[in-house]
Short mmCIF file of C-alpha atoms in Angstrom, two decimals:
data_model
loop_
_atom_site.label_atom_id
_atom_site.label_comp_id
_atom_site.label_asym_id
_atom_site.label_seq_id
_atom_site.Cartn_x
_atom_site.Cartn_y
_atom_site.Cartn_z
CA UNK A 260 110.05 222.82 68.37
CA UNK A 261 112.94 220.83 66.77
CA UNK A 262 115.12 222.68 64.24
CA UNK A 263 114.37 222.15 60.56
CA UNK A 264 117.11 220.46 58.55
CA UNK A 265 117.64 221.90 55.07
CA UNK A 266 119.56 219.84 52.49
CA UNK A 267 121.91 221.94 50.38
CA UNK A 268 123.71 221.16 47.15
CA UNK A 269 127.35 220.09 47.56
CA UNK A 270 129.88 222.91 47.42
CA UNK A 271 133.64 223.17 47.36
CA UNK A 272 135.04 222.30 50.78
CA UNK A 273 132.06 220.15 51.67
CA UNK A 274 132.35 216.78 53.39
CA UNK A 275 132.70 213.77 51.10
CA UNK A 276 129.88 211.32 51.86
CA UNK A 277 130.39 207.54 52.11
CA UNK A 278 129.70 205.80 48.82
CA UNK A 279 126.69 203.55 49.33
CA UNK A 280 124.67 201.29 47.05
CA UNK A 281 122.75 203.54 44.69
CA UNK A 282 124.92 206.61 45.37
CA UNK A 283 125.70 208.83 42.41
CA UNK A 284 128.46 211.37 41.98
CA UNK A 285 125.81 214.09 42.22
CA UNK A 286 126.29 213.79 46.01
CA UNK A 287 129.88 215.03 45.61
CA UNK A 288 131.21 218.57 45.31
CA UNK A 289 132.16 219.55 41.72
CA UNK A 290 135.94 219.04 42.16
CA UNK A 291 135.35 215.51 43.46
CA UNK A 292 132.87 214.79 40.66
CA UNK A 293 135.52 215.76 38.10
CA UNK A 294 138.07 213.35 39.59
CA UNK A 295 135.63 210.42 39.66
CA UNK A 296 134.39 211.20 36.12
CA UNK A 297 137.97 211.44 34.83
CA UNK A 298 138.88 208.01 36.15
CA UNK A 299 135.63 206.43 34.99
CA UNK A 300 136.01 207.76 31.43
CA UNK A 301 139.78 207.37 31.06
CA UNK A 302 139.81 203.85 32.47
CA UNK A 303 136.37 202.69 31.30
CA UNK A 304 137.63 199.44 29.81
CA UNK A 305 140.84 198.49 31.49
CA UNK A 306 143.99 200.15 32.67
CA UNK A 307 146.72 200.49 35.20
CA UNK A 308 145.14 203.45 36.95
CA UNK A 309 146.28 207.06 36.87
CA UNK A 310 148.96 208.71 38.96
CA UNK A 311 148.20 211.97 40.74
CA UNK A 312 150.37 213.89 38.26
CA UNK A 313 148.48 212.35 35.32
CA UNK A 314 145.15 213.26 36.92
CA UNK A 315 146.34 216.82 37.60
CA UNK A 316 147.32 217.34 33.95
CA UNK A 317 144.12 215.75 32.59
CA UNK A 318 142.03 217.94 34.87
CA UNK A 319 143.66 220.94 33.20
CA UNK A 320 145.49 222.09 36.31
CA UNK A 321 148.99 223.53 36.46
CA UNK A 322 151.59 220.89 37.33
CA UNK A 323 152.88 222.55 40.51
CA UNK A 324 153.17 221.00 44.00
CA UNK A 325 150.15 222.86 45.41
CA UNK A 326 147.82 221.62 42.66
CA UNK A 327 149.26 218.09 42.68
CA UNK A 328 148.82 217.78 46.46
CA UNK A 329 145.29 219.18 46.22
CA UNK A 330 144.35 216.47 43.73
CA UNK A 331 146.14 213.83 45.84
CA UNK A 332 144.25 214.77 49.01
CA UNK A 333 140.89 214.78 47.21
CA UNK A 334 141.60 211.42 45.53
CA UNK A 335 142.68 209.84 48.85
CA UNK A 336 139.54 211.17 50.51
CA UNK A 337 137.49 209.56 47.72
CA UNK A 338 139.32 206.26 48.36
CA UNK A 339 138.61 206.47 52.11
CA UNK A 340 134.90 207.01 51.40
CA UNK A 341 134.68 204.18 48.83
CA UNK A 342 134.33 206.24 45.63
CA UNK A 343 137.74 205.21 44.18
CA UNK A 344 140.30 202.43 44.60
CA UNK A 345 144.02 202.85 45.28
CA UNK A 346 146.39 200.32 43.76
CA UNK A 347 149.53 199.16 45.63
CA UNK A 348 151.53 201.11 43.01
CA UNK A 349 149.91 204.33 44.26
CA UNK A 350 147.76 204.76 41.16
CA UNK A 351 144.04 205.47 41.38
CA UNK A 352 141.23 203.50 39.74
CA UNK A 353 137.45 203.78 39.69
CA UNK A 354 135.85 201.55 42.32
CA UNK A 355 135.19 198.03 41.06
CA UNK A 356 131.41 198.34 40.93
CA UNK A 357 131.28 201.89 39.59
CA UNK A 358 129.62 202.72 36.34
CA UNK A 359 129.49 206.21 34.88
CA UNK A 360 126.39 208.17 35.85
CA UNK A 361 124.10 208.45 32.88
CA UNK A 362 122.09 211.62 32.50
CA UNK A 363 119.30 211.40 29.95
#
C-alpha cells in the first residue's frame, strides 16, 4: 500500500515553494509572508525598492548583523523562487505581477 501524503501548514524553516500563477503568500512560512507583505504595502504604487537594512527595521527587528543577514537570505530565497524582484542596486521589490492578497 503506498504511503499517504499529508499536507501541512507552512512553518518556520520550511522550503519556499516556486511562485506560480495563482499562488498566494499563504503558501509561505510566516516570516516569508511578512517580507512579501511589507514590500507589497510599502511599495504599492511606485518606489525604488527597499534595502535589507530598511526591511529589517520595518519588520521590527534589531539592526544587528545576524538579523540583517537573516532577512537578506530570506529575501534572496524569495527572489530565486519568483516571489520578489531584485534590482541591480541590490534593493528588493515586489514581483511585477504581484498584487496584495485580499482576505474578505
